[in-house]
Amino acid sequence: MTGHTKAKLFIVSAPSGSGKTTLCRKLLGSGLGLVDSVSMTTRLPRPGERNGDDYIFVTDAHFRREIRGGGFLEYEENFGHLYGTPKAFVEHNIRKGRSVLLNIDVKGAMKVARAYPAASILIFILPPSIRELKKRLHLRKSDSDQVIAKRLAIAKKEISYKEKYDYRIVNDHIPQAYKKLKAIIEKEIRKGVGPS
Ligand code: 5GP
């Protein structure tokens, strides 16, 4: 029997500070064959972030040129900065049958799911509580108190989208949350493989 692979778009959203970056990094190194969609952003790199790896860091003018050129599958403004998913990369991988991991916000997630309803799998990562989220954001030491307060308000709004997602995972313990996330992805990839 000949099999064929239906590539999936795994769209992972979570409020910042929910451990999403750690979980996604583990996934990409897990041999599942997922490719990472590296977003473009106008925000500055945080310590340790690398251009082309965590994000493609660009100027506002560059980002706006990309918008005009139709280079984004979707883009949004978050915390005063622009973030967008490069379209060509996602489309190329889908055509090649490779599943893509997108780490984007709730509004972007809804747009991608609308553009690719059959391929999109929406996964929401929840922090154990708002209190814990606040603690994590302070520990990260990358934002001022004012920015943290803003991120928390946005987190509450983002969490209100969770019912629109196919899966929800509470990240109270990274190894456990990772196991759940990996199991979901393995299951969905298996579902996509079948007789042609
Ligand atoms: P951070 O600045 O903490 O890396 O990201 C802020 C928010 O922007 C997060 O919710 C992150 O998922 C989201 N984000 C990152 N890249 C994209 C993108 O390409 N599109 C959209 N819509 N959101 C993104």
mmCIF file of C-alpha atoms and ligand atoms in Angstrom:
data_model
loop_
_atom_site.group_PDB
_atom_site.id
_atom_site.type_symbol
_atom_site.label_atom_id
_atom_site.label_comp_id
_atom_site.label_asym_id
_atom_site.label_seq_id
_atom_site.Cartn_x
_atom_site.Cartn_y
_atom_site.Cartn_z
ATOM 1 C CA MET A 1 0.000 0.000 0.000
ATOM 2 C CA THR A 2 1.349 3.412 -0.849
ATOM 3 C CA GLY A 3 1.137 6.008 1.877
ATOM 4 C CA HIS A 4 1.194 9.740 1.704
ATOM 5 C CA THR A 5 1.770 12.384 4.287
ATOM 6 C CA LYS A 6 -0.546 15.251 4.893
ATOM 7 C CA ALA A 7 1.537 18.019 6.395
ATOM 8 C CA LYS A 8 0.080 19.778 9.411
ATOM 9 C CA LEU A 9 0.430 23.252 10.814
ATOM 10 C CA PHE A 10 0.856 22.980 14.575
ATOM 11 C CA ILE A 11 -0.078 26.374 15.906
ATOM 12 C CA VAL A 12 0.980 26.860 19.496
ATOM 13 C CA SER A 13 -0.216 29.892 21.429
ATOM 14 C CA ALA A 14 0.269 30.854 25.032
ATOM 15 C CA PRO A 15 0.580 33.986 27.103
ATOM 16 C CA SER A 16 4.214 35.073 27.422
ATOM 17 C CA GLY A 17 5.821 33.478 30.465
ATOM 18 C CA SER A 18 3.860 30.261 30.166
ATOM 19 C CA GLY A 19 6.880 28.177 29.196
ATOM 20 C CA LYS A 20 5.901 27.918 25.546
ATOM 21 C CA THR A 21 9.368 28.711 24.200
ATOM 22 C CA THR A 22 10.988 25.929 26.262
ATOM 23 C CA LEU A 23 8.350 23.418 25.165
ATOM 24 C CA CYS A 24 8.626 24.356 21.497
ATOM 25 C CA ARG A 25 12.416 24.166 21.588
ATOM 26 C CA LYS A 26 12.246 20.661 23.039
ATOM 27 C CA LEU A 27 9.782 19.634 20.351
ATOM 28 C CA LEU A 28 12.008 20.832 17.541
ATOM 29 C CA GLY A 29 14.869 18.755 18.871
ATOM 30 C CA SER A 30 12.769 15.649 19.383
ATOM 31 C CA GLY A 31 13.170 14.023 15.972
ATOM 32 C CA LEU A 32 9.518 14.461 15.040
ATOM 33 C CA GLY A 33 10.601 16.158 11.834
ATOM 34 C CA LEU A 34 8.807 19.405 12.545
ATOM 35 C CA VAL A 35 10.167 22.545 10.976
ATOM 36 C CA ASP A 36 10.076 25.816 12.851
ATOM 37 C CA SER A 37 8.386 28.844 11.358
ATOM 38 C CA VAL A 38 10.684 31.692 12.384
ATOM 39 C CA SER A 39 8.648 34.870 12.658
ATOM 40 C CA MET A 40 9.765 38.319 11.703
ATOM 41 C CA THR A 41 9.565 41.007 14.356
ATOM 42 C CA THR A 42 10.392 44.654 14.929
ATOM 43 C CA ARG A 43 11.112 44.132 18.630
ATOM 44 C CA LEU A 44 14.699 44.053 19.867
ATOM 45 C CA PRO A 45 16.360 40.711 20.670
ATOM 46 C CA ARG A 46 16.345 39.645 24.321
ATOM 47 C CA PRO A 47 19.635 38.484 25.806
ATOM 48 C CA GLY A 48 20.539 35.143 24.282
ATOM 49 C CA GLU A 49 18.162 35.430 21.327
ATOM 50 C CA ARG A 50 19.682 34.927 17.910
ATOM 51 C CA ASN A 51 18.694 36.543 14.642
ATOM 52 C CA GLY A 52 17.269 34.001 12.223
ATOM 53 C CA ASP A 53 16.834 31.469 14.984
ATOM 54 C CA ASP A 54 14.407 32.908 17.526
ATOM 55 C CA TYR A 55 13.138 35.604 15.199
ATOM 56 C CA ILE A 56 14.188 37.485 12.145
ATOM 57 C CA PHE A 57 14.763 40.880 13.744
ATOM 58 C CA VAL A 58 14.051 43.728 11.348
ATOM 59 C CA THR A 59 13.367 47.449 11.316
ATOM 60 C CA ASP A 60 9.905 48.896 11.107
ATOM 61 C CA ALA A 61 10.559 50.005 7.524
ATOM 62 C CA HIS A 62 11.673 46.508 6.527
ATOM 63 C CA PHE A 63 8.584 44.946 8.117
ATOM 64 C CA ARG A 64 6.282 47.366 6.333
ATOM 65 C CA ARG A 65 7.934 46.574 3.012
ATOM 66 C CA GLU A 66 7.233 42.882 3.643
ATOM 67 C CA ILE A 67 3.575 43.699 4.371
ATOM 68 C CA ARG A 68 3.281 45.633 1.119
ATOM 69 C CA GLY A 69 4.918 42.797 -0.781
ATOM 70 C CA GLY A 70 2.397 40.289 0.592
ATOM 71 C CA GLY A 71 5.154 38.398 2.397
ATOM 72 C CA PHE A 72 3.144 37.463 5.478
ATOM 73 C CA LEU A 73 0.625 34.726 6.057
ATOM 74 C CA GLU A 74 -0.541 36.882 8.948
ATOM 75 C CA TYR A 75 0.899 39.625 11.119
ATOM 76 C CA GLU A 76 -0.121 41.319 14.349
ATOM 77 C CA GLU A 77 1.013 44.026 16.679
ATOM 78 C CA ASN A 78 1.923 42.895 20.184
ATOM 79 C CA PHE A 79 3.262 45.138 22.941
ATOM 80 C CA GLY A 80 3.883 47.908 20.437
ATOM 81 C CA HIS A 81 5.904 45.712 18.068
ATOM 82 C CA LEU A 82 5.033 43.953 14.847
ATOM 83 C CA TYR A 83 5.242 40.169 14.472
ATOM 84 C CA GLY A 84 4.556 38.244 11.279
ATOM 85 C CA THR A 85 4.666 34.737 9.856
ATOM 86 C CA PRO A 86 6.652 34.580 6.596
ATOM 87 C CA LYS A 87 4.309 33.078 4.023
ATOM 88 C CA ALA A 88 6.740 31.511 1.533
ATOM 89 C CA PHE A 89 8.439 29.358 4.171
ATOM 90 C CA VAL A 90 5.193 27.844 5.450
ATOM 91 C CA GLU A 91 3.807 27.242 1.972
ATOM 92 C CA HIS A 92 7.044 25.672 0.729
ATOM 93 C CA ASN A 93 7.165 23.180 3.606
ATOM 94 C CA ILE A 94 3.506 22.265 3.346
ATOM 95 C CA ARG A 95 3.998 21.561 -0.351
ATOM 96 C CA LYS A 96 6.961 19.350 0.507
ATOM 97 C CA GLY A 97 4.802 17.457 2.997
ATOM 98 C CA ARG A 98 6.626 18.747 6.084
ATOM 99 C CA SER A 99 4.694 19.759 9.174
ATOM 100 C CA VAL A 100 5.416 23.199 10.531
ATOM 101 C CA LEU A 101 5.420 24.513 14.089
ATOM 102 C CA LEU A 102 4.120 28.053 14.521
ATOM 103 C CA ASN A 103 4.538 29.837 17.798
ATOM 104 C CA ILE A 104 2.169 32.779 17.410
ATOM 105 C CA ASP A 105 -0.436 34.768 19.320
ATOM 106 C CA VAL A 106 -4.169 34.055 19.449
ATOM 107 C CA LYS A 107 -5.204 36.482 16.733
ATOM 108 C CA GLY A 108 -2.535 35.226 14.345
ATOM 109 C CA ALA A 109 -3.518 31.646 15.191
ATOM 110 C CA MET A 110 -7.146 32.287 14.237
ATOM 111 C CA LYS A 111 -6.058 33.792 10.911
ATOM 112 C CA VAL A 112 -3.782 30.861 10.011
ATOM 113 C CA ALA A 113 -6.469 28.355 11.006
ATOM 114 C CA ARG A 114 -8.922 30.174 8.747
ATOM 115 C CA ALA A 115 -6.455 30.134 5.837
ATOM 116 C CA TYR A 116 -5.600 26.429 6.331
ATOM 117 C CA PRO A 117 -8.614 24.869 8.044
ATOM 118 C CA ALA A 118 -7.789 21.265 7.180
ATOM 119 C CA ALA A 119 -4.098 21.391 8.056
ATOM 120 C CA SER A 120 -4.230 23.499 11.214
ATOM 121 C CA ILE A 121 -4.029 21.995 14.678
ATOM 122 C CA LEU A 122 -4.467 24.604 17.394
ATOM 123 C CA ILE A 123 -2.743 24.014 20.734
ATOM 124 C CA PHE A 124 -3.015 26.390 23.687
ATOM 125 C CA ILE A 125 -0.527 26.275 26.552
ATOM 126 C CA LEU A 126 -1.859 27.567 29.839
ATOM 127 C CA PRO A 127 0.149 28.746 32.810
ATOM 128 C CA PRO A 128 -0.957 27.057 36.074
ATOM 129 C CA SER A 129 -2.352 30.398 37.301
ATOM 130 C CA ILE A 130 -2.095 34.124 36.727
ATOM 131 C CA ARG A 131 -0.107 34.345 39.980
ATOM 132 C CA GLU A 132 2.441 31.857 38.705
ATOM 133 C CA LEU A 133 2.602 33.673 35.383
ATOM 134 C CA LYS A 134 3.386 36.917 37.179
ATOM 135 C CA LYS A 135 6.160 35.190 39.112
ATOM 136 C CA ARG A 136 7.679 33.754 35.931
ATOM 137 C CA LEU A 137 7.613 37.098 34.137
ATOM 138 C CA HIS A 138 9.435 38.729 37.047
ATOM 139 C CA LEU A 139 12.008 35.917 37.158
ATOM 140 C CA ARG A 140 12.743 36.376 33.460
ATOM 141 C CA LYS A 141 13.988 39.886 34.319
ATOM 142 C CA SER A 142 13.627 41.060 30.736
ATOM 143 C CA ASP A 143 10.721 43.435 31.204
ATOM 144 C CA SER A 144 9.944 46.423 33.399
ATOM 145 C CA ASP A 145 7.114 46.243 35.969
ATOM 146 C CA GLN A 146 5.010 48.342 33.637
ATOM 147 C CA VAL A 147 5.544 45.952 30.728
ATOM 148 C CA ILE A 148 4.831 42.969 33.001
ATOM 149 C CA ALA A 149 1.518 44.513 34.095
ATOM 150 C CA LYS A 150 0.619 44.982 30.442
ATOM 151 C CA ARG A 151 1.654 41.417 29.564
ATOM 152 C CA LEU A 152 -0.545 40.098 32.394
ATOM 153 C CA ALA A 153 -3.573 42.046 31.186
ATOM 154 C CA ILE A 154 -2.970 40.697 27.684
ATOM 155 C CA ALA A 155 -2.486 37.175 29.074
ATOM 156 C CA LYS A 156 -5.961 37.276 30.607
ATOM 157 C CA LYS A 157 -7.429 38.334 27.287
ATOM 158 C CA GLU A 158 -5.507 35.623 25.416
ATOM 159 C CA ILE A 159 -6.655 32.928 27.841
ATOM 160 C CA SER A 160 -10.232 33.830 26.916
ATOM 161 C CA TYR A 161 -9.519 32.322 23.460
ATOM 162 C CA LYS A 162 -8.606 28.908 24.825
ATOM 163 C CA GLU A 163 -11.918 27.251 23.911
ATOM 164 C CA LYS A 164 -11.250 27.971 20.256
ATOM 165 C CA TYR A 165 -8.245 25.643 20.351
ATOM 166 C CA ASP A 166 -8.259 21.913 19.561
ATOM 167 C CA TYR A 167 -6.062 21.132 22.580
ATOM 168 C CA ARG A 168 -5.252 22.814 25.872
ATOM 169 C CA ILE A 169 -2.258 21.909 28.018
ATOM 170 C CA VAL A 170 -1.611 23.310 31.499
ATOM 171 C CA ASN A 171 2.100 23.815 31.952
ATOM 172 C CA ASP A 172 2.551 23.271 35.677
ATOM 173 C CA HIS A 173 5.425 20.849 35.216
ATOM 174 C CA ILE A 174 7.541 21.080 32.059
ATOM 175 C CA PRO A 175 8.363 17.352 31.555
ATOM 176 C CA GLN A 176 4.706 16.417 31.937
ATOM 177 C CA ALA A 177 3.418 19.216 29.706
ATOM 178 C CA TYR A 178 6.031 18.275 27.115
ATOM 179 C CA LYS A 179 4.931 14.645 27.163
ATOM 180 C CA LYS A 180 1.344 15.720 26.482
ATOM 181 C CA LEU A 181 2.353 18.093 23.716
ATOM 182 C CA LYS A 182 4.523 15.466 22.016
ATOM 183 C CA ALA A 183 1.749 12.862 22.249
ATOM 184 C CA ILE A 184 -0.718 15.240 20.584
ATOM 185 C CA ILE A 185 1.677 15.963 17.742
ATOM 186 C CA GLU A 186 2.541 12.294 17.223
ATOM 187 C CA LYS A 187 -1.146 11.426 17.144
ATOM 188 C CA GLU A 188 -1.961 14.155 14.625
ATOM 189 C CA ILE A 189 0.988 13.272 12.395
ATOM 190 C CA ARG A 190 -0.098 9.599 12.436
ATOM 191 C CA LYS A 191 -3.639 10.631 11.498
ATOM 192 C CA GLY A 192 -2.283 12.491 8.486
ATOM 193 C CA VAL A 193 -0.527 9.439 7.103
ATOM 194 C CA GLY A 194 -2.705 7.055 5.194
ATOM 195 C CA PRO A 195 -3.333 5.155 1.996
ATOM 196 C CA SER A 196 -3.526 7.384 -1.013
HETATM 197 P P1 5GP B 1 7.610 37.682 22.516
HETATM 198 O O1 5GP B 1 7.943 39.117 22.290
HETATM 199 O O2 5GP B 1 7.364 37.370 23.962
HETATM 200 O O3 5GP B 1 8.613 36.751 21.867
HETATM 201 O O4 5GP B 1 6.238 37.386 21.743
HETATM 202 C C1 5GP B 1 5.103 38.130 21.993
HETATM 203 C C2 5GP B 1 3.895 37.477 21.372
HETATM 204 O O5 5GP B 1 3.977 37.524 19.947
HETATM 205 C C3 5GP B 1 3.760 35.982 21.716
HETATM 206 O O6 5GP B 1 2.399 35.723 22.019
HETATM 207 C C4 5GP B 1 4.175 35.295 20.451
HETATM 208 O O7 5GP B 1 3.575 34.014 20.308
HETATM 209 C C5 5GP B 1 3.629 36.264 19.426
HETATM 210 N N1 5GP B 1 4.215 36.069 18.099
HETATM 211 C C6 5GP B 1 5.471 35.719 17.772
HETATM 212 N N2 5GP B 1 5.603 35.633 16.439
HETATM 213 C C7 5GP B 1 4.402 35.906 15.907
HETATM 214 C C8 5GP B 1 3.892 35.971 14.570
HETATM 215 O O8 5GP B 1 4.567 35.730 13.588
HETATM 216 N N3 5GP B 1 2.589 36.302 14.435
HETATM 217 C C9 5GP B 1 1.781 36.565 15.482
HETATM 218 N N4 5GP B 1 0.518 36.847 15.242
HETATM 219 N N5 5GP B 1 2.216 36.528 16.739
HETATM 220 C C10 5GP B 1 3.513 36.202 16.961
#
